[in-house]
JSON list of C-alpha atoms in Angstrom, two decimals:
[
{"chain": "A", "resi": 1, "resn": "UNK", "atom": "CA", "xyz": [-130.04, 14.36, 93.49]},
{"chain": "A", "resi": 2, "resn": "UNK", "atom": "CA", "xyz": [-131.96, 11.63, 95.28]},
{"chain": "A", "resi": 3, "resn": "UNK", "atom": "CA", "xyz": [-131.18, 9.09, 93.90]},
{"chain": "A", "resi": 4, "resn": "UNK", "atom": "CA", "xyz": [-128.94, 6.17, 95.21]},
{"chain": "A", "resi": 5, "resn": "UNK", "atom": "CA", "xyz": [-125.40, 4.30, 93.69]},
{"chain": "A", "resi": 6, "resn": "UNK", "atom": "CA", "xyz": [-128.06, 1.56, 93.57]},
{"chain": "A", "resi": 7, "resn": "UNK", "atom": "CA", "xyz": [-131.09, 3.42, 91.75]},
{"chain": "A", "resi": 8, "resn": "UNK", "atom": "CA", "xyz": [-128.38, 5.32, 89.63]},
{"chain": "A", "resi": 9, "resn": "UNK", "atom": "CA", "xyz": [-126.86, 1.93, 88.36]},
{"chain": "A", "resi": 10, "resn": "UNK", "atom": "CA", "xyz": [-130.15, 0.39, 87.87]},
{"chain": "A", "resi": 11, "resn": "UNK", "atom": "CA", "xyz": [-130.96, 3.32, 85.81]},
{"chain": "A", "resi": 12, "resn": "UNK", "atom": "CA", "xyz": [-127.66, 3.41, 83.76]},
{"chain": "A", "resi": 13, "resn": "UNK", "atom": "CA", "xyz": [-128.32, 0.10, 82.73]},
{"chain": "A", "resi": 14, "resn": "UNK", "atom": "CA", "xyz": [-131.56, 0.81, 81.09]},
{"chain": "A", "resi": 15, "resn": "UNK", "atom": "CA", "xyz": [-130.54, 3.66, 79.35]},
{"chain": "A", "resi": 16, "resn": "UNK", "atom": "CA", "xyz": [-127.58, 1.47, 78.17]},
{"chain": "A", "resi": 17, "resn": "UNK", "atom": "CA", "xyz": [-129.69, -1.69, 76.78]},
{"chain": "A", "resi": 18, "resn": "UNK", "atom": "CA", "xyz": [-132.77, 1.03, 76.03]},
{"chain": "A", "resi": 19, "resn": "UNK", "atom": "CA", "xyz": [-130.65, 2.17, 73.27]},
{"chain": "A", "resi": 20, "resn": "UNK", "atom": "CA", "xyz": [-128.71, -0.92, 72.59]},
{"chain": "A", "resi": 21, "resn": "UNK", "atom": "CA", "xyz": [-132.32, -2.35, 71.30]},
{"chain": "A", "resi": 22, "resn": "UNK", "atom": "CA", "xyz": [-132.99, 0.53, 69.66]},
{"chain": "A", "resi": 23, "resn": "UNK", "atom": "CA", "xyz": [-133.46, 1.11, 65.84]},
{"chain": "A", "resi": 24, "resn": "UNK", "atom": "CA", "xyz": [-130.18, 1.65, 63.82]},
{"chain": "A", "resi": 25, "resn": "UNK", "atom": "CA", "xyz": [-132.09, 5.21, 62.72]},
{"chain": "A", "resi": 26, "resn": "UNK", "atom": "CA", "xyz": [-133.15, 6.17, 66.49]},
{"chain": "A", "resi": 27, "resn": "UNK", "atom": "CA", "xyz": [-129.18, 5.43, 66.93]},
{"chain": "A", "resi": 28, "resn": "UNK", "atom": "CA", "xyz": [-128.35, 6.98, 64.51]},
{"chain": "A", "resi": 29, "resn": "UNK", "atom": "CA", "xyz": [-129.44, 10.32, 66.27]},
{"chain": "A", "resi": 30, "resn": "UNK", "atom": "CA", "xyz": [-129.05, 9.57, 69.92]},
{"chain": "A", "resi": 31, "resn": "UNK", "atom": "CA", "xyz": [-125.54, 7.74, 70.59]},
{"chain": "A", "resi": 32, "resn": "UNK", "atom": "CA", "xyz": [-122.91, 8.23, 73.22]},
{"chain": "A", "resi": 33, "resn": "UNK", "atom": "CA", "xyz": [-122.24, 11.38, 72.34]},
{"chain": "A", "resi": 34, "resn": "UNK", "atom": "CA", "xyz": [-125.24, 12.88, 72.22]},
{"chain": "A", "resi": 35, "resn": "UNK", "atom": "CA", "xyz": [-126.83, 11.20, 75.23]},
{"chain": "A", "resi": 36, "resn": "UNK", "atom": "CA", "xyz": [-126.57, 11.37, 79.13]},
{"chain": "A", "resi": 37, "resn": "UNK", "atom": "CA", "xyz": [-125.48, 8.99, 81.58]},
{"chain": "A", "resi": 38, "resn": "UNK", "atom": "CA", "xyz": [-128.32, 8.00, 84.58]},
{"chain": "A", "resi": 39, "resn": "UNK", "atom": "CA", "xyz": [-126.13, 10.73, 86.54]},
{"chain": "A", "resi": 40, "resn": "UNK", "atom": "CA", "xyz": [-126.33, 13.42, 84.21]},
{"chain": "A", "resi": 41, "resn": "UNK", "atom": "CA", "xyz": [-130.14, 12.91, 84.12]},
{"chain": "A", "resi": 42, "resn": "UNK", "atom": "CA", "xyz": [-130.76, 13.34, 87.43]},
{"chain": "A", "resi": 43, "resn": "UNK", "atom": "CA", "xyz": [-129.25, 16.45, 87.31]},
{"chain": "A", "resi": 44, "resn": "UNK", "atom": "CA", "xyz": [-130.73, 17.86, 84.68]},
{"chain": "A", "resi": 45, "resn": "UNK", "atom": "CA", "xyz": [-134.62, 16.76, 85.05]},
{"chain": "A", "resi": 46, "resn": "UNK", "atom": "CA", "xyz": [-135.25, 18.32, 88.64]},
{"chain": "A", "resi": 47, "resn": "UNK", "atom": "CA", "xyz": [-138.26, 19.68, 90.08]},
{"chain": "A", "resi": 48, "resn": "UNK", "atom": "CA", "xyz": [-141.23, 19.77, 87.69]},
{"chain": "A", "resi": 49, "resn": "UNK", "atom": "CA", "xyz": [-140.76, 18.51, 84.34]},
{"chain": "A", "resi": 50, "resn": "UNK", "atom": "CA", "xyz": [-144.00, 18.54, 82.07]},
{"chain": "A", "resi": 51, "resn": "UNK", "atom": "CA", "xyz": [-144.66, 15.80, 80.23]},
{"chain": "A", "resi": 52, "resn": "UNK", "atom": "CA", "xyz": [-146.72, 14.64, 77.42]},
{"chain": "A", "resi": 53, "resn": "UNK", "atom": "CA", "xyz": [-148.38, 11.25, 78.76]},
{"chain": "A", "resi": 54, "resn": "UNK", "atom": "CA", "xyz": [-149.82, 9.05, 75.92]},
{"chain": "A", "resi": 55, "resn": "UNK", "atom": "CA", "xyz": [-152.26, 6.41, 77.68]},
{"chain": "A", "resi": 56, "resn": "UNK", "atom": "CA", "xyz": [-154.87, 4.37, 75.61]},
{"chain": "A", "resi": 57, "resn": "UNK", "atom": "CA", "xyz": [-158.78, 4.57, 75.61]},
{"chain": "A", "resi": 58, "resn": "UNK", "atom": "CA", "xyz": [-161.26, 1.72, 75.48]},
{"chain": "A", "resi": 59, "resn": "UNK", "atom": "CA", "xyz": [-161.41, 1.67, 71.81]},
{"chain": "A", "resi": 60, "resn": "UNK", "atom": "CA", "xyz": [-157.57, 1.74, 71.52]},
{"chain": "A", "resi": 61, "resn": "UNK", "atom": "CA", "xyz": [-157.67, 5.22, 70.50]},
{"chain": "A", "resi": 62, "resn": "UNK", "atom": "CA", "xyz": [-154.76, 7.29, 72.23]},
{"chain": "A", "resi": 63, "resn": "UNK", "atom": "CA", "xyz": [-155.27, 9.84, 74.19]},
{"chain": "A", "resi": 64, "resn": "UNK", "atom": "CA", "xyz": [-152.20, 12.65, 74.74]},
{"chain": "A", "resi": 65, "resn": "UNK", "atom": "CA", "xyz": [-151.88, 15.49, 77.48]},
{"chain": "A", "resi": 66, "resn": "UNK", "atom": "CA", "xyz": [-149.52, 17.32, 80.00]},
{"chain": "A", "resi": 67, "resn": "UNK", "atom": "CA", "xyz": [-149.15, 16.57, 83.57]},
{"chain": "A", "resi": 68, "resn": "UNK", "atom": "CA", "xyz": [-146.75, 17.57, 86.16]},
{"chain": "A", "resi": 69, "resn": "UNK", "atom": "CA", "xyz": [-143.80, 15.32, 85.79]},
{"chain": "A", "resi": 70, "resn": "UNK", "atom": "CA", "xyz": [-141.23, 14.75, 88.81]},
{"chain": "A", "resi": 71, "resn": "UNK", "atom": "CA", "xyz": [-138.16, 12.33, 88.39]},
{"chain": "A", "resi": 72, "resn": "UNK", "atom": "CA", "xyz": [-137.40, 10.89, 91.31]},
{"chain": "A", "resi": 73, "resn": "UNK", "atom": "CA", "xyz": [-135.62, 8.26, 92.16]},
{"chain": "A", "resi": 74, "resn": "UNK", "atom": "CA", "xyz": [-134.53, 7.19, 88.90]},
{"chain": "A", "resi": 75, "resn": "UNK", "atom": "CA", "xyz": [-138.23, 7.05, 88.06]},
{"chain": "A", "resi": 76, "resn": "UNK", "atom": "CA", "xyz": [-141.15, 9.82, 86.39]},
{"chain": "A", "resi": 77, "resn": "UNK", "atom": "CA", "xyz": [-143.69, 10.26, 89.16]},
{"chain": "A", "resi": 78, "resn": "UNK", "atom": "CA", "xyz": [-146.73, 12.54, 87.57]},
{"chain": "A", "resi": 79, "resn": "UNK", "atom": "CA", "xyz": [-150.53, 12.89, 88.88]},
{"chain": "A", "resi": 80, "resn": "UNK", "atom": "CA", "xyz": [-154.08, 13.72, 87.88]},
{"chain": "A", "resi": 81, "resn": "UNK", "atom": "CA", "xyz": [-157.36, 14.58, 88.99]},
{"chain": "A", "resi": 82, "resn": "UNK", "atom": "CA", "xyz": [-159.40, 11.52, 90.25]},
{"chain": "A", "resi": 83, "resn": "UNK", "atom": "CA", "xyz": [-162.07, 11.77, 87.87]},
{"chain": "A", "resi": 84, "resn": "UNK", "atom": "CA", "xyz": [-160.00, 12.82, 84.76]},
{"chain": "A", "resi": 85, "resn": "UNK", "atom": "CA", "xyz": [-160.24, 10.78, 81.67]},
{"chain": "A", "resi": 86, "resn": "UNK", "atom": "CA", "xyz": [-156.05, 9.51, 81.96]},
{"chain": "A", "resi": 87, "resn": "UNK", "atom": "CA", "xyz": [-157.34, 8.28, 85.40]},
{"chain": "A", "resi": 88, "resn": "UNK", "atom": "CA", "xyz": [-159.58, 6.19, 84.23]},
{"chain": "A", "resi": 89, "resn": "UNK", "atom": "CA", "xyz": [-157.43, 5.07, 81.13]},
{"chain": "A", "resi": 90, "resn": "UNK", "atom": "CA", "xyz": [-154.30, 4.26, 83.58]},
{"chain": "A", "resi": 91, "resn": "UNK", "atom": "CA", "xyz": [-156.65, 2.46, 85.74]},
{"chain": "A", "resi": 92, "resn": "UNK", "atom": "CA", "xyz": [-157.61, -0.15, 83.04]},
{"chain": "A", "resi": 93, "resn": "UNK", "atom": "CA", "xyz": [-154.57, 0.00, 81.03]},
{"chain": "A", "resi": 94, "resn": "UNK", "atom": "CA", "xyz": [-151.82, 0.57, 83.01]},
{"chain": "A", "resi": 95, "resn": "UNK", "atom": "CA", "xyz": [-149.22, 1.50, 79.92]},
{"chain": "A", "resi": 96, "resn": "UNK", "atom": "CA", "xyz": [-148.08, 4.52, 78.85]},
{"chain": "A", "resi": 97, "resn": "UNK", "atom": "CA", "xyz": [-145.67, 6.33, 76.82]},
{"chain": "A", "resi": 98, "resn": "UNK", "atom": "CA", "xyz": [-144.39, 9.93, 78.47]},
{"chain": "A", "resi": 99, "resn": "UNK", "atom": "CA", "xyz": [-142.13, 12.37, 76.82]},
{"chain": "A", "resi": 100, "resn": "UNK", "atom": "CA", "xyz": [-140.16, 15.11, 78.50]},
{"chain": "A", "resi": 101, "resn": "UNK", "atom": "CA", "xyz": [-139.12, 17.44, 76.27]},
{"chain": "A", "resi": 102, "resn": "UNK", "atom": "CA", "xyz": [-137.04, 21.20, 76.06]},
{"chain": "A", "resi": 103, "resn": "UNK", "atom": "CA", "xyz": [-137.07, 22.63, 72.61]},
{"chain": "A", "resi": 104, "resn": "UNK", "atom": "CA", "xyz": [-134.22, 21.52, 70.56]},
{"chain": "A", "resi": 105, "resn": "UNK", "atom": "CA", "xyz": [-131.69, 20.66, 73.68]},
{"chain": "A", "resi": 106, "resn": "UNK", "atom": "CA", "xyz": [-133.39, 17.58, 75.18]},
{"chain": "A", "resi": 107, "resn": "UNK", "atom": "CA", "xyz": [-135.78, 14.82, 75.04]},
{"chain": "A", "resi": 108, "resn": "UNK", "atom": "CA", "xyz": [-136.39, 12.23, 77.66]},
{"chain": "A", "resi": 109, "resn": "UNK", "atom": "CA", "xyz": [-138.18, 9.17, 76.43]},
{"chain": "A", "resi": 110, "resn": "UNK", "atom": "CA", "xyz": [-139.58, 6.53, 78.18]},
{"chain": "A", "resi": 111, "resn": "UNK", "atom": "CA", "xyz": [-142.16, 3.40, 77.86]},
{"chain": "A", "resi": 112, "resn": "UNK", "atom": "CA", "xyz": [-143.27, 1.19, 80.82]},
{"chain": "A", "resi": 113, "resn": "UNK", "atom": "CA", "xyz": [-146.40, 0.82, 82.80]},
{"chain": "A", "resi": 114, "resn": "UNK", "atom": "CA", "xyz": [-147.40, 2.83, 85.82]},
{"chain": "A", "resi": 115, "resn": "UNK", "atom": "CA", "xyz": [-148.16, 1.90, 89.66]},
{"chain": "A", "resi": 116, "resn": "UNK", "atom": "CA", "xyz": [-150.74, 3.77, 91.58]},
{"chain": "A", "resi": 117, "resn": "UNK", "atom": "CA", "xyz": [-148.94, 5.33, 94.84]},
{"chain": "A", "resi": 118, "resn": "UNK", "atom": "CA", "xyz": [-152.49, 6.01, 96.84]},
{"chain": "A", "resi": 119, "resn": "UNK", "atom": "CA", "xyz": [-155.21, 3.72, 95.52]},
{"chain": "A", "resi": 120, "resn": "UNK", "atom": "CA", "xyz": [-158.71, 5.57, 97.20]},
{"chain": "A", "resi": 121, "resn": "UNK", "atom": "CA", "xyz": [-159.63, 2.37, 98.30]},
{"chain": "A", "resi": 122, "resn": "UNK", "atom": "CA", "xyz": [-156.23, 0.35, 98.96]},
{"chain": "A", "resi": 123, "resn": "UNK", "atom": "CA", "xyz": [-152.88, 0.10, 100.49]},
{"chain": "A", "resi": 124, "resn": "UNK", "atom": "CA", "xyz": [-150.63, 2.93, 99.59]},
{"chain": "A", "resi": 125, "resn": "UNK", "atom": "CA", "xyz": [-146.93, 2.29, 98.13]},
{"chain": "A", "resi": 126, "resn": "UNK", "atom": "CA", "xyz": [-144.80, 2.12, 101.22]},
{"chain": "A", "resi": 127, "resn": "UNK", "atom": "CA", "xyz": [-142.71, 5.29, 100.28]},
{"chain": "A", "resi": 128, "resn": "UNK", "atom": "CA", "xyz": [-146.21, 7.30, 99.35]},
{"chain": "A", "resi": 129, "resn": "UNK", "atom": "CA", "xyz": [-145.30, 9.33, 102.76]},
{"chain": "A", "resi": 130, "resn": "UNK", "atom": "CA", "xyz": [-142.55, 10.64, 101.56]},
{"chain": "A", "resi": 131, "resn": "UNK", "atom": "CA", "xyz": [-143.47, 11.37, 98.34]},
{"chain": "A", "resi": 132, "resn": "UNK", "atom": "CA", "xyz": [-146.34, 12.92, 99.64]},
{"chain": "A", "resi": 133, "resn": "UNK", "atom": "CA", "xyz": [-144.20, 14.99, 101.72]},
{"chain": "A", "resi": 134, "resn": "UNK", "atom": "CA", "xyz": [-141.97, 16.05, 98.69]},
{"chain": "A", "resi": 135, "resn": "UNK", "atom": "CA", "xyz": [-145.39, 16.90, 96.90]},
{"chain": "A", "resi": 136, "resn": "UNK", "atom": "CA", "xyz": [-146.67, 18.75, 99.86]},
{"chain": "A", "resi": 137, "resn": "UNK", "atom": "CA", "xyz": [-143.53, 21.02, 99.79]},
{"chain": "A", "resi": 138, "resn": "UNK", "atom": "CA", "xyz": [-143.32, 21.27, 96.41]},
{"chain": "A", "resi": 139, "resn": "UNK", "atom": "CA", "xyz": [-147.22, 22.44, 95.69]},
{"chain": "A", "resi": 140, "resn": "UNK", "atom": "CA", "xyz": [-147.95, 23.51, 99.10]},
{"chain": "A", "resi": 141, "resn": "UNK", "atom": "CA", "xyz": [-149.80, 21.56, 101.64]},
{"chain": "A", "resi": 142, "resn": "UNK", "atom": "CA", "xyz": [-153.61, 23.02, 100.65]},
{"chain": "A", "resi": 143, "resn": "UNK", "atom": "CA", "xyz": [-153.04, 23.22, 97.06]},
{"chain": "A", "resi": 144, "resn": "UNK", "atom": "CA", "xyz": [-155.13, 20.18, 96.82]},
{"chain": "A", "resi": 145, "resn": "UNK", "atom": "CA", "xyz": [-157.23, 17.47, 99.02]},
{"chain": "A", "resi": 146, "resn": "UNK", "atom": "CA", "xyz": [-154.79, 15.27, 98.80]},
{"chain": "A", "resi": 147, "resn": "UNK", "atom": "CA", "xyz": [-156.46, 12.07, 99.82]},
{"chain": "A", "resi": 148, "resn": "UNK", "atom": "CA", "xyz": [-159.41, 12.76, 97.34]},
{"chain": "A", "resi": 149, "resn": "UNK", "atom": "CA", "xyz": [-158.82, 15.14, 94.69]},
{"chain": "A", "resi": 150, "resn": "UNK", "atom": "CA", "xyz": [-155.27, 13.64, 93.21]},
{"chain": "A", "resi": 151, "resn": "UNK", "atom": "CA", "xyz": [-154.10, 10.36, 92.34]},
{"chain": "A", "resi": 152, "resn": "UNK", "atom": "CA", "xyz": [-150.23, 9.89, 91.94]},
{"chain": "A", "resi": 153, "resn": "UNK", "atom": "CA", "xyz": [-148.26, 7.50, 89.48]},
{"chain": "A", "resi": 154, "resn": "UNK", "atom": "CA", "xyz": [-144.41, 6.07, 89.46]},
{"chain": "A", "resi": 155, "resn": "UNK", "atom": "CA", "xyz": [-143.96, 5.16, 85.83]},
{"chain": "A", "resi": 156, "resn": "UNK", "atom": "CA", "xyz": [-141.99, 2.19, 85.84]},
{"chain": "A", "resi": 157, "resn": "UNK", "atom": "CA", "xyz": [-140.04, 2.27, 82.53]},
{"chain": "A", "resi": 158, "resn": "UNK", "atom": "CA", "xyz": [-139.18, -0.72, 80.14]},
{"chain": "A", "resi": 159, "resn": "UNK", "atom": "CA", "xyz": [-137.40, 1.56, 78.11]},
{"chain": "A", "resi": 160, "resn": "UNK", "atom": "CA", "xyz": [-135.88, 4.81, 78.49]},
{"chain": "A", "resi": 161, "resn": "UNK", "atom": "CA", "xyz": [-133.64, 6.88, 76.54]},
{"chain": "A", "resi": 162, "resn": "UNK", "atom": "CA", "xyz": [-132.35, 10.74, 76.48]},
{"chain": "A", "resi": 163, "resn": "UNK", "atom": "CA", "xyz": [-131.27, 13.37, 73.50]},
{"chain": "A", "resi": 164, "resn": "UNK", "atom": "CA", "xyz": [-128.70, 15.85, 74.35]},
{"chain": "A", "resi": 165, "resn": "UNK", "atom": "CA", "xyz": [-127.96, 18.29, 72.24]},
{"chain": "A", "resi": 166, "resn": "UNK", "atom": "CA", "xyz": [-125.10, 19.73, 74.25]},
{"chain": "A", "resi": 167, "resn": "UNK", "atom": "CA", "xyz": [-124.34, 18.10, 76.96]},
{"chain": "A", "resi": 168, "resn": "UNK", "atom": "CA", "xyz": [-121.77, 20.27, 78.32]},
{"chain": "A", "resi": 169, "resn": "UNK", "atom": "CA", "xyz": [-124.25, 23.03, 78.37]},
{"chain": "A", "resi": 170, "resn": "UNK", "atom": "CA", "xyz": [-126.85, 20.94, 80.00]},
{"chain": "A", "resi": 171, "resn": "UNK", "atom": "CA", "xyz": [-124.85, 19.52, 82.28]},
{"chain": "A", "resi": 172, "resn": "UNK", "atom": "CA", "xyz": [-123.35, 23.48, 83.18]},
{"chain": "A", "resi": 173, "resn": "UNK", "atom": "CA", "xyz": [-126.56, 24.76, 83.59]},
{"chain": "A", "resi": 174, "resn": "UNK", "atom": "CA", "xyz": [-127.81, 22.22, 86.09]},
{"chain": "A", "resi": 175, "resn": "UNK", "atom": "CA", "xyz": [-124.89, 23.11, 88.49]},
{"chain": "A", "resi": 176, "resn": "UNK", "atom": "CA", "xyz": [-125.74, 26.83, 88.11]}
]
């Protein structure tokens, strides 16, 4: 887990009023007892998580497809290839939709808009070194050029919520 008491809280509390807003039939299938707590999450969704990422084209037309997703810090972090279509979408309309999902046992769910962590031509996030080094480790440090080929994303979520479909058996497997 890397996340802190601070970025846990912060978390719990929008799960909590993600679902509190939610439709009576979307809480009708996803309620205390079939959801987990910011704690729980983290240690469930580690490493790479793949996730279908929803952005929007020009036209309004949306636009679906799998990238790499890592939850870190209470937060999805995901990226692409410069030149690839989602870059461009993300750069003109930062909002997106991302699901994280494993068969029948879980679904992570989550709306907000996203953050560039190393713009080509700009400033990078001030915590983009250590990212970097958790990507570097993670994919190796020549898997890619990483100052040109990739760009990387922290989705910051408006809304967020999790199906558990045994969350004793999650939660057990996570610690095994």
């Amino acid at each position: 887990m890397r996340e802190t008491r601070e970025e846990l809280d912060e978390l719990q509390t929008l799960l909590d009023a993600s679902l509190s807003r939610s439709t009576s039939h979307l809480r009708s299938i996803i309620n205390t007892g079939s959801t987990l707590t910011a704690e729980q999450l983290t240690q469930v969704v580690t490493d790479m998580c793949t996730l279908a990422l929803s952005t929007v084209t020009a036209k309004g037309e949306p636009r679906i497809s799998g990238v790499d997703g890592h939850f870190l810090h209470g937060k999805w972090h995901f990226g692409t290839a410069r030149g690839a279509a989602k870059a461009r979408h993300l750069a003109a309309r930062p909002a997106v939709s991302a699901a994280h999902l494993r068969g029948e046992d879980l679904g992570v769910f989550t709306h907000g808009t996203v953050e560039i962590l190393n713009p080509q031509d700009g400033e990078p996030a001030a915590d983009w070194p250590d990212l970097l080094a958790y990507f570097k480790s993670f994919y190796g440090e020549d898997f890619f050029d990483w100052d040109n080929d990739v760009v990387y994303y922290r989705l910051h979520p408006q809304w967020m919520t999790v199906y558990a479909a045994d969350i004793a058996k999650l939660t057990a497997a996570s610690r095994s």
